[in-house]
CSV table of N, CA and C in Angstrom, one decimal:
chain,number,residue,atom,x,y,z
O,1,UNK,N,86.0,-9.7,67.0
O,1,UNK,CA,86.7,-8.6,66.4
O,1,UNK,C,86.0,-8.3,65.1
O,2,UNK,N,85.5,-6.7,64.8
O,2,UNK,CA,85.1,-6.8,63.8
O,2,UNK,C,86.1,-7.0,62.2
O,3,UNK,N,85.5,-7.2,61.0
O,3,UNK,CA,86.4,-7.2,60.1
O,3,UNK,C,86.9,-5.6,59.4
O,4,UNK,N,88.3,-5.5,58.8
O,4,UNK,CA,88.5,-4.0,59.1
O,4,UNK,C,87.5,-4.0,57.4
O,5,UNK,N,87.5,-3.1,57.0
O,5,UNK,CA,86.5,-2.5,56.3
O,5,UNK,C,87.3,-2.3,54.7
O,6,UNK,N,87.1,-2.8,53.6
O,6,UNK,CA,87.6,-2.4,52.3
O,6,UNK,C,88.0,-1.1,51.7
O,7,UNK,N,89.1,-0.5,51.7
O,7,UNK,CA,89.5,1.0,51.4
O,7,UNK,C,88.2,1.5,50.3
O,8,UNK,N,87.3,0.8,49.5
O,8,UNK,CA,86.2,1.1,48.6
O,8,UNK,C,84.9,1.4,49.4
O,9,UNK,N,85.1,0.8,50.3
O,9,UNK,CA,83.6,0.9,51.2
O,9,UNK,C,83.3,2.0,52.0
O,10,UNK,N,82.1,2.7,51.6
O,10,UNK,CA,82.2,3.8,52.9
O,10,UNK,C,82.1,3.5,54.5
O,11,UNK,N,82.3,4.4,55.1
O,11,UNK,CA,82.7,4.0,56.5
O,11,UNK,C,80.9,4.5,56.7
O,12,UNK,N,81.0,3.4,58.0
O,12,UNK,CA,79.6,3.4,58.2
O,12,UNK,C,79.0,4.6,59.0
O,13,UNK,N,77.5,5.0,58.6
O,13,UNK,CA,76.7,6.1,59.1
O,13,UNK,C,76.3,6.4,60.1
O,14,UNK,N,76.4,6.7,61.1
O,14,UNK,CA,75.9,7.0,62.7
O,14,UNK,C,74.2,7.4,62.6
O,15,UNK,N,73.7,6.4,62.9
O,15,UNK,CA,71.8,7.1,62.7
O,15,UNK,C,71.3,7.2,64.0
O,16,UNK,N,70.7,8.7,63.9
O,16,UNK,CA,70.4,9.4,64.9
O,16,UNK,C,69.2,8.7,65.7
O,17,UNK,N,69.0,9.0,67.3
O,17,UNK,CA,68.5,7.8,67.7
O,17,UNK,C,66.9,8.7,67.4
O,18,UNK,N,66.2,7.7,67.5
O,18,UNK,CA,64.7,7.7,67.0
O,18,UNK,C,63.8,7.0,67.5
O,19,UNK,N,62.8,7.4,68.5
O,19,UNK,CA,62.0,6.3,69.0
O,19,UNK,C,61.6,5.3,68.0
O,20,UNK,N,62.0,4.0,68.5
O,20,UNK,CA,62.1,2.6,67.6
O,20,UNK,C,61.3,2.1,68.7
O,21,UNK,N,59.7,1.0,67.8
O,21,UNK,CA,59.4,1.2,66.8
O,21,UNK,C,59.0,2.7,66.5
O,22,UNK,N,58.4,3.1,65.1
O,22,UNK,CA,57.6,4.2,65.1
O,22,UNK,C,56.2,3.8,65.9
O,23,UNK,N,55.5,4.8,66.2
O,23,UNK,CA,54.0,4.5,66.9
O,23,UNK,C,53.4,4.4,66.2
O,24,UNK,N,52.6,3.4,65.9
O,24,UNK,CA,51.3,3.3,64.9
O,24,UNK,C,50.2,3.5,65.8
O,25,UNK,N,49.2,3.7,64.9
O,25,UNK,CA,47.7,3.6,65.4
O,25,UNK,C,47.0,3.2,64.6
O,26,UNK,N,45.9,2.4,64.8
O,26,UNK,CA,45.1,1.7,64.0
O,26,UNK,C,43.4,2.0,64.5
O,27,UNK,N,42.5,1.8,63.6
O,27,UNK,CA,40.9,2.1,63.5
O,27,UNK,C,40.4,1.3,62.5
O,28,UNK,N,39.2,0.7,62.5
O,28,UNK,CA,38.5,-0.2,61.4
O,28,UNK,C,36.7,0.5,61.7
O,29,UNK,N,36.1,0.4,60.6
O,29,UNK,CA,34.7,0.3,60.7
O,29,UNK,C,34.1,0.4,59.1
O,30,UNK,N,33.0,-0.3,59.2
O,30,UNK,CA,32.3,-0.4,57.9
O,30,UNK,C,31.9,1.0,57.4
O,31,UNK,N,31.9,1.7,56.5
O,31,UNK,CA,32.0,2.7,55.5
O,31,UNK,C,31.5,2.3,54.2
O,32,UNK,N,29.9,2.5,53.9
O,32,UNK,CA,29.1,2.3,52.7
O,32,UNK,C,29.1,0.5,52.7
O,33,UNK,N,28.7,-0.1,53.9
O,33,UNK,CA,28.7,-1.3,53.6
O,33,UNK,C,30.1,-1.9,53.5
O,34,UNK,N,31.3,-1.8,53.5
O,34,UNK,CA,32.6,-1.9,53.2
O,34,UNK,C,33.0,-2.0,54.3
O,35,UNK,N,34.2,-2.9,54.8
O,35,UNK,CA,35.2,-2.9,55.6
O,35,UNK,C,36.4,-1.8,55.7
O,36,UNK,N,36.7,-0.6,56.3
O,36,UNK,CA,37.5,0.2,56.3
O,36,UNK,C,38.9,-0.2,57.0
O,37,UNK,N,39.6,0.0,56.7
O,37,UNK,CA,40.9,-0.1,57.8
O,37,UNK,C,41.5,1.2,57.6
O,38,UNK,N,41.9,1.7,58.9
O,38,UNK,CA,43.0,3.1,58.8
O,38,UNK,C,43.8,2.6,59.6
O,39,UNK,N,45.5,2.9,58.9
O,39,UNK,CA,46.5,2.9,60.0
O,39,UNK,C,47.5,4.4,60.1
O,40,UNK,N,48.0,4.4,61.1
O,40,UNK,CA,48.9,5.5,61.2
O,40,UNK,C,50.0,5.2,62.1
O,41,UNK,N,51.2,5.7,61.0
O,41,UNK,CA,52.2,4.9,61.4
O,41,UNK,C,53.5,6.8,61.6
O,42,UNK,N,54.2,7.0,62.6
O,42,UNK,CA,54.6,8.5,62.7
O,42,UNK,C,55.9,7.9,62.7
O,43,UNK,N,56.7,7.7,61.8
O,43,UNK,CA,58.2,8.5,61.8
O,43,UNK,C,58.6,9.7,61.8
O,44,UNK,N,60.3,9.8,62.2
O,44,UNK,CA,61.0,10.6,62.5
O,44,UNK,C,61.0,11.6,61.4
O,45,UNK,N,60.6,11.7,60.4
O,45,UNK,CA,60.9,12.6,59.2
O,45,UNK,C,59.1,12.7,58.2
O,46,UNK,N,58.4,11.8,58.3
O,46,UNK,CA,57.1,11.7,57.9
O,46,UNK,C,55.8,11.0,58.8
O,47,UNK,N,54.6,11.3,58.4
O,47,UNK,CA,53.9,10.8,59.1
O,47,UNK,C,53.1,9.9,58.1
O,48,UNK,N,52.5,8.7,58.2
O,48,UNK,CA,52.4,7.4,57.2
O,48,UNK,C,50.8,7.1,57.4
O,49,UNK,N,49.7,7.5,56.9
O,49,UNK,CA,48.8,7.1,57.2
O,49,UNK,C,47.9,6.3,55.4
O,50,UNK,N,47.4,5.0,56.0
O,50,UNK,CA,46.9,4.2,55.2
O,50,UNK,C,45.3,4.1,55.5
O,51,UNK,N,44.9,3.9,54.2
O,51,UNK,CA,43.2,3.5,54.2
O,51,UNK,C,42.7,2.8,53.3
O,52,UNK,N,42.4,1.6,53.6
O,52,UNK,CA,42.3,0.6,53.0
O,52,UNK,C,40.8,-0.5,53.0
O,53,UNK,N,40.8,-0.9,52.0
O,53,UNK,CA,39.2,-1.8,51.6
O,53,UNK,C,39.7,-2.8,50.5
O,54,UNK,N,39.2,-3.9,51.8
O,54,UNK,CA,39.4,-5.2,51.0
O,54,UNK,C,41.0,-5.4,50.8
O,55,UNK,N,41.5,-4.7,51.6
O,55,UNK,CA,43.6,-5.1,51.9
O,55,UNK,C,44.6,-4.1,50.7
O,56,UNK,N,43.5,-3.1,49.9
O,56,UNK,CA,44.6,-2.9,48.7
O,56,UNK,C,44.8,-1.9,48.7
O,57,UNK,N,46.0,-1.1,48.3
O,57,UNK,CA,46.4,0.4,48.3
O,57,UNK,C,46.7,0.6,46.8
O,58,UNK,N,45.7,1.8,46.4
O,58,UNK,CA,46.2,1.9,44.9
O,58,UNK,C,46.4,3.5,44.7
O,59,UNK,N,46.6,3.9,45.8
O,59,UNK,CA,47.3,5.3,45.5
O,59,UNK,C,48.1,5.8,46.3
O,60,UNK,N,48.8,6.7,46.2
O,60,UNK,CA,49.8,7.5,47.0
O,60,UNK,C,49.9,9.0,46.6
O,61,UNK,N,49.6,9.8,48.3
O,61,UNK,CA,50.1,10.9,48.1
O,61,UNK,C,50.6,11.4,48.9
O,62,UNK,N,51.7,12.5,48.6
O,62,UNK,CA,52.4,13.1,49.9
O,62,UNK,C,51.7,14.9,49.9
O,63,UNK,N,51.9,15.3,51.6
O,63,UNK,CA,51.6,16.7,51.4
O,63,UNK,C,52.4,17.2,52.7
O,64,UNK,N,53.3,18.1,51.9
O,64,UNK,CA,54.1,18.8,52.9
O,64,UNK,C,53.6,19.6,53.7
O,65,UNK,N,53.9,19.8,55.3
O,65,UNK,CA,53.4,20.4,55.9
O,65,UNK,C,54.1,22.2,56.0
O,66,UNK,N,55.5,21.8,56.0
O,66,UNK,CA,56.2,23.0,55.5
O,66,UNK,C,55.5,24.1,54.4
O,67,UNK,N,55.4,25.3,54.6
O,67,UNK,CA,54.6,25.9,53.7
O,67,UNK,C,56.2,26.3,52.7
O,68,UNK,N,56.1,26.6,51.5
O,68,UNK,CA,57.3,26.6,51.2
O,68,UNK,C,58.0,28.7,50.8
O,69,UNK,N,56.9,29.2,51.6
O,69,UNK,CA,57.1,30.6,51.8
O,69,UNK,C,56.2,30.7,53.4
O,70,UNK,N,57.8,30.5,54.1
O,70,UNK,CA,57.2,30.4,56.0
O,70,UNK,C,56.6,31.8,55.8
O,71,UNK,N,56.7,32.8,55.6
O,71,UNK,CA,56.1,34.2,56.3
O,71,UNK,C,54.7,33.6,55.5
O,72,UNK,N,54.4,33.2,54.5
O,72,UNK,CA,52.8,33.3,54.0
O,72,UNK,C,52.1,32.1,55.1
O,73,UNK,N,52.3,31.3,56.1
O,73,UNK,CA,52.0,30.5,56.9
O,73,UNK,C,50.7,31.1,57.9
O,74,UNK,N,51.4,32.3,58.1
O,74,UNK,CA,50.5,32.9,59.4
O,74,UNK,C,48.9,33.4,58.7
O,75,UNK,N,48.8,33.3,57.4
O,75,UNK,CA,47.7,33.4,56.6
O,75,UNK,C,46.6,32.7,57.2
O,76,UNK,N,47.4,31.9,57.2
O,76,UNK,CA,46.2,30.5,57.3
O,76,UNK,C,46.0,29.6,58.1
O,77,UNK,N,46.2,30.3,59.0
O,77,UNK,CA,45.8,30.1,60.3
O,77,UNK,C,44.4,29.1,60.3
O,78,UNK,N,43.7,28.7,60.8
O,78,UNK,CA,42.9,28.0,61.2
O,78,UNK,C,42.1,29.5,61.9
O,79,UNK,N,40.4,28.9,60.9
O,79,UNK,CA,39.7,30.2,61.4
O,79,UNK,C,38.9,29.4,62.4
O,80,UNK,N,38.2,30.7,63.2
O,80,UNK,CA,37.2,30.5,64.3
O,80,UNK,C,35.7,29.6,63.8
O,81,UNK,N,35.4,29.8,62.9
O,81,UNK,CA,34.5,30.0,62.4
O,81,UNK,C,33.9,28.2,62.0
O,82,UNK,N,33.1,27.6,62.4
O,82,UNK,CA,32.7,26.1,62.5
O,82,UNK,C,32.7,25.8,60.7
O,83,UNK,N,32.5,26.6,59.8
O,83,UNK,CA,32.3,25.9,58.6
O,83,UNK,C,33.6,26.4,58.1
O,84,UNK,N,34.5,27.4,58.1
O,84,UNK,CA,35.6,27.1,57.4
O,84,UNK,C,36.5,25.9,58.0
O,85,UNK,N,36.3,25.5,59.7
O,85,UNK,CA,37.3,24.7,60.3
O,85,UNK,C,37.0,23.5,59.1
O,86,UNK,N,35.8,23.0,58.6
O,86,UNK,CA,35.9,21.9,58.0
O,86,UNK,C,36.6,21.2,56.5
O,87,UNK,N,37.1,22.8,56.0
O,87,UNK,CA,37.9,23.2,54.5
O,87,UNK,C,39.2,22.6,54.9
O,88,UNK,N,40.3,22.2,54.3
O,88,UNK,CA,41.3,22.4,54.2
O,88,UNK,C,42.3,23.3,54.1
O,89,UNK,N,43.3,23.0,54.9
O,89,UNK,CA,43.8,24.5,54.7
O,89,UNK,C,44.5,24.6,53.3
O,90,UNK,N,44.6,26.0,52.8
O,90,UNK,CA,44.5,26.2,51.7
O,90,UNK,C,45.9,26.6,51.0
O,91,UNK,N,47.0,26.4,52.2
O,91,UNK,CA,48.3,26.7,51.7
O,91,UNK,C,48.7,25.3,51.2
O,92,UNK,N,48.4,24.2,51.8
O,92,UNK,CA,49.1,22.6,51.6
O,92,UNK,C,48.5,22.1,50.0
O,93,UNK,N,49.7,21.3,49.7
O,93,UNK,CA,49.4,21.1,48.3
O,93,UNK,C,50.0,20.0,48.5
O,94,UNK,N,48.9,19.0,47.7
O,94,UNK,CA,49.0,17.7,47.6
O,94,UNK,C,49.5,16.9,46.4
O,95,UNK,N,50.4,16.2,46.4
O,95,UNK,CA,50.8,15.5,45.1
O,95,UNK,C,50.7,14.4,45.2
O,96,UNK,N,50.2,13.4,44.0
O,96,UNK,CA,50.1,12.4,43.9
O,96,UNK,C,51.1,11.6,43.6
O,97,UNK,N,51.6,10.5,44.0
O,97,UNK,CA,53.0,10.0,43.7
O,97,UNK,C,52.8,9.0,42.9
O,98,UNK,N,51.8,7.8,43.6
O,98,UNK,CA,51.5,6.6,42.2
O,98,UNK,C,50.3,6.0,42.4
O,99,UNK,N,49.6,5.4,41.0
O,99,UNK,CA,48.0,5.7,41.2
O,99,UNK,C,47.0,6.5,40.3
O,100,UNK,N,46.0,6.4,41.1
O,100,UNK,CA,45.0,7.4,40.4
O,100,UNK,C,44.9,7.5,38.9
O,101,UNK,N,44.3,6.1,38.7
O,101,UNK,CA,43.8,6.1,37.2
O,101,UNK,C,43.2,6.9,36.3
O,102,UNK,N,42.3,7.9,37.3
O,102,UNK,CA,41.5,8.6,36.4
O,102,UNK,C,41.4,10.1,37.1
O,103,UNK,N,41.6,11.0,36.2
O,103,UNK,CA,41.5,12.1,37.3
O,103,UNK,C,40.5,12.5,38.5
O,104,UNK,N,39.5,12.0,38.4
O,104,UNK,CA,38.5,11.9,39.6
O,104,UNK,C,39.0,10.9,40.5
O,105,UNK,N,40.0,9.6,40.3
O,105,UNK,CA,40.1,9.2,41.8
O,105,UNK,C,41.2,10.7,42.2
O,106,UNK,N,42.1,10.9,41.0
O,106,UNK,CA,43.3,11.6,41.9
O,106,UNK,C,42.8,12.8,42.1
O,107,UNK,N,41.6,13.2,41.8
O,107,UNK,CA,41.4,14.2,42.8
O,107,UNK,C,40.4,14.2,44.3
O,108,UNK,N,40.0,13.2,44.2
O,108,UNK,CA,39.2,12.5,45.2
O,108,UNK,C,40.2,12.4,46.5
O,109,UNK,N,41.8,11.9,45.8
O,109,UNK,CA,42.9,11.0,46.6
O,109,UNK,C,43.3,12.6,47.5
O,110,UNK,N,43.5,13.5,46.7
O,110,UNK,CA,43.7,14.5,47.1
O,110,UNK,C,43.1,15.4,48.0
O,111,UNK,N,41.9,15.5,47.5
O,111,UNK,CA,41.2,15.8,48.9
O,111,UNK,C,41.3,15.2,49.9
O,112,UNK,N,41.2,13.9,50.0
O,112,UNK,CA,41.2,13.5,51.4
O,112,UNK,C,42.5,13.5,51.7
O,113,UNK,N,43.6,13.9,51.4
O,113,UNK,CA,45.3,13.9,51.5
O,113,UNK,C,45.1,15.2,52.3
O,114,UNK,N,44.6,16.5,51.6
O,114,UNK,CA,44.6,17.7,51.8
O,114,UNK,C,43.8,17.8,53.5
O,115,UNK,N,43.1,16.8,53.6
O,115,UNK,CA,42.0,16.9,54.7
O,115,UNK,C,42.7,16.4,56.3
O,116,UNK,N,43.5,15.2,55.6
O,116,UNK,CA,44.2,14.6,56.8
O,116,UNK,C,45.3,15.7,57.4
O,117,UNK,N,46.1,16.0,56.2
O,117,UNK,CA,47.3,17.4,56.3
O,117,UNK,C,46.7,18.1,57.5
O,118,UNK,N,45.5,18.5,56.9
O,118,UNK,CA,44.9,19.9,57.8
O,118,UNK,C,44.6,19.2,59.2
O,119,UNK,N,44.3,18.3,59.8
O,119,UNK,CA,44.5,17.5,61.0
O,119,UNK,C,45.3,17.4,61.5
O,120,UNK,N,46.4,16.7,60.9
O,120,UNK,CA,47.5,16.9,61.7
O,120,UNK,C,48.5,18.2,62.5
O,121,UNK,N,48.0,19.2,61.3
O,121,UNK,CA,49.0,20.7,61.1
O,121,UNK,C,47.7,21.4,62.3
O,122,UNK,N,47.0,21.1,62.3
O,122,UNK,CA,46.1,21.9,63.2
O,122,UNK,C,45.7,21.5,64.3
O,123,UNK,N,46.0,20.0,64.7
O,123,UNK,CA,46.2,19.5,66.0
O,123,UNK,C,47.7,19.7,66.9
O,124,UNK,N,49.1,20.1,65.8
O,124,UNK,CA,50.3,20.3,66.6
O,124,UNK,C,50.5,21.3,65.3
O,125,UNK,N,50.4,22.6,65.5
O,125,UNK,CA,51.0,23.8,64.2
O,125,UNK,C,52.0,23.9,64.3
O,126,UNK,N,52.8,23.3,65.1
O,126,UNK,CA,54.7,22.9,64.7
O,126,UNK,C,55.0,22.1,64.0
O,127,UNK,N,54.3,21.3,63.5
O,127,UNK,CA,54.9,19.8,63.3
O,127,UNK,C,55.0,20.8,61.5
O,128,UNK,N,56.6,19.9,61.0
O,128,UNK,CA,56.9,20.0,59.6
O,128,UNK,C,56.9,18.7,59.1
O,129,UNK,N,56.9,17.6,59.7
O,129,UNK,CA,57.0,16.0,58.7
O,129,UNK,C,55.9,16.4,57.4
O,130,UNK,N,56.4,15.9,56.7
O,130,UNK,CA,55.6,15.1,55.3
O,130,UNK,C,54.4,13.8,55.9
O,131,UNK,N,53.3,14.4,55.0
O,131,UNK,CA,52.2,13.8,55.2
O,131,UNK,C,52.1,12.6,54.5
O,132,UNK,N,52.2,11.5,54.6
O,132,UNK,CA,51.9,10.7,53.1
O,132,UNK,C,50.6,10.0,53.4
O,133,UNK,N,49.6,10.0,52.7
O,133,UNK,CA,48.6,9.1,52.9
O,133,UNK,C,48.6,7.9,51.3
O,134,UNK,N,48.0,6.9,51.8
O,134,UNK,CA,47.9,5.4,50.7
O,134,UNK,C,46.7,5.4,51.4
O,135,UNK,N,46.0,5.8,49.6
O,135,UNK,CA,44.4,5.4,49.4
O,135,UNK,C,44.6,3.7,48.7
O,136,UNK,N,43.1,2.6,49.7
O,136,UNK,CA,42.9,2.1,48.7
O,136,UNK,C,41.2,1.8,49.0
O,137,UNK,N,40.7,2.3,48.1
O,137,UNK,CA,39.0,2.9,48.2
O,137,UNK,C,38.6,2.2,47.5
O,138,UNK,N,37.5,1.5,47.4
O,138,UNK,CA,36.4,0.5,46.4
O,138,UNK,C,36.1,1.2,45.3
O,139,UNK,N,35.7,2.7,45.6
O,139,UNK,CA,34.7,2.9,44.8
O,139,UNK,C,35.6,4.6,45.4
O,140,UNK,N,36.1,5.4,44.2
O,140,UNK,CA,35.8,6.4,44.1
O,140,UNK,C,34.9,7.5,43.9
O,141,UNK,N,34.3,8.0,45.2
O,141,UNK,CA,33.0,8.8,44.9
O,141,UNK,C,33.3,10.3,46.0
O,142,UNK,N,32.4,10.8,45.5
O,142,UNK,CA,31.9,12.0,46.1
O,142,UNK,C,31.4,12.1,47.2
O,143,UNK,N,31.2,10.6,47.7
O,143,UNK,CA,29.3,11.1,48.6
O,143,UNK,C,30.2,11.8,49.8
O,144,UNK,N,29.1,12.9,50.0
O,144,UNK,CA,29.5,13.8,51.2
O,144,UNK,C,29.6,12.9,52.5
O,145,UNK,N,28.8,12.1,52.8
O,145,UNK,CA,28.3,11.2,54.1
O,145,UNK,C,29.7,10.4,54.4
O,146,UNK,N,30.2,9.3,53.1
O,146,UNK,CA,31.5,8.7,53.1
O,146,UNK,C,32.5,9.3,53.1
O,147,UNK,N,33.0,10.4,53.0
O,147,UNK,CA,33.4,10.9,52.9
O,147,UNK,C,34.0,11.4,54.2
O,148,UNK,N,32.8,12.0,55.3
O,148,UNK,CA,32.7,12.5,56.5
O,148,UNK,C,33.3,11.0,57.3
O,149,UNK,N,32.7,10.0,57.1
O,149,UNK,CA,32.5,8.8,57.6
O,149,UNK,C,34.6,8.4,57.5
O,150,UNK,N,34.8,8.6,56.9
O,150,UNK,CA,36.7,8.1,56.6
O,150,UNK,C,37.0,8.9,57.0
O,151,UNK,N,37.1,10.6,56.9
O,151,UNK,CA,37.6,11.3,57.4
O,151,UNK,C,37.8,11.1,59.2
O,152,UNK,N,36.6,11.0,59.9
O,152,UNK,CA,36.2,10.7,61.3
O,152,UNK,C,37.2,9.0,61.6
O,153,UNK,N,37.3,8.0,60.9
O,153,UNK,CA,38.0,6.8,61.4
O,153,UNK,C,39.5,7.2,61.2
O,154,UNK,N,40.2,8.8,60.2
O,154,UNK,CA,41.4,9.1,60.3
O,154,UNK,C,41.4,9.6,61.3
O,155,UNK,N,40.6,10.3,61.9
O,155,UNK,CA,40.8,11.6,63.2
O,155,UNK,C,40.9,10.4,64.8
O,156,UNK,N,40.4,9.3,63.9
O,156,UNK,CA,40.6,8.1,65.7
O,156,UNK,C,42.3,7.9,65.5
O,157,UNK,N,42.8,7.8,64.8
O,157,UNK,CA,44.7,7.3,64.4
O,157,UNK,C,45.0,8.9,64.5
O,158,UNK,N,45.0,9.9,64.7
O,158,UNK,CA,45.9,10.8,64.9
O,158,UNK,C,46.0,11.3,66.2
């Protein structure tokens, strides 16, 4: 028999059913000499993807998929065109939550936030979850090649 409940206590919350667990996906490969790990982890309200070197996460960011003026959405559309497909789309805006010591990782963290976004939003253009990506990168850089190279081990987890 349960115990009856303290007149101070709220009465307990009904939570909506949710495929339990969430589905993860996982991908590894070396990236500039380096051990990469990507995971992707999809709850009911966000989607959770991690990338990681040498086990550590030292950034966080989220990027809504929701545009936050629906009619300006149909803008930006995803063009035909092979070198714009590779841009981000240009309505999603990425914030950094915690991290990013120096403004070049956090804007580094953000591009690749902004890059993953546009993957997800452009492989299902319905989906509204929140994007969160956790960078943890050796070496914040530029290089175009690494760059391609992590992008391509997130596109195996989505």
């Amino acid at each position: 028999m349960p115990l009856p409940l303290d007149p101070g206590t709220p009465a307990p919350v009904s939570i909506p059913s949710a495929s339990y667990p969430a589905t993860t996906k996982q991908a590894a490969g070396h990236i500039d000499g380096i051990l990469t790990d990507v995971m992707s982890t999809f709850f009911s309200d966000k989607i959770l993807v991690t990338i990681t070197q040498g086990g550590r996460l030292a950034q966080w960011i989220h990027v809504p998929l929701e545009a936050s003026n629906a009619a300006a959405t149909d803008q930006y559309l995803p063009s035909a065109t092979s070198e714009d497909s590779l841009l981000p789309m240009s309505h999603l805006t990425p914030r950094t939550l915690l991290g990013a010591s120096n403004s070049e990782r956090e804007i580094i963290g953000q591009l690749y936030a902004a890059q993953i976004a546009s993957f997800v939003a452009s492989k299902n253009p319905d989906e509204k979850r929140t994007v969160v990506v956790g960078l943890g990168l050796e070496k914040a850089d530029a290089n175009r090649e690494n760059f391609y190279d992590v992008v391509d081990l997130v596109r195996k987890c989505l």
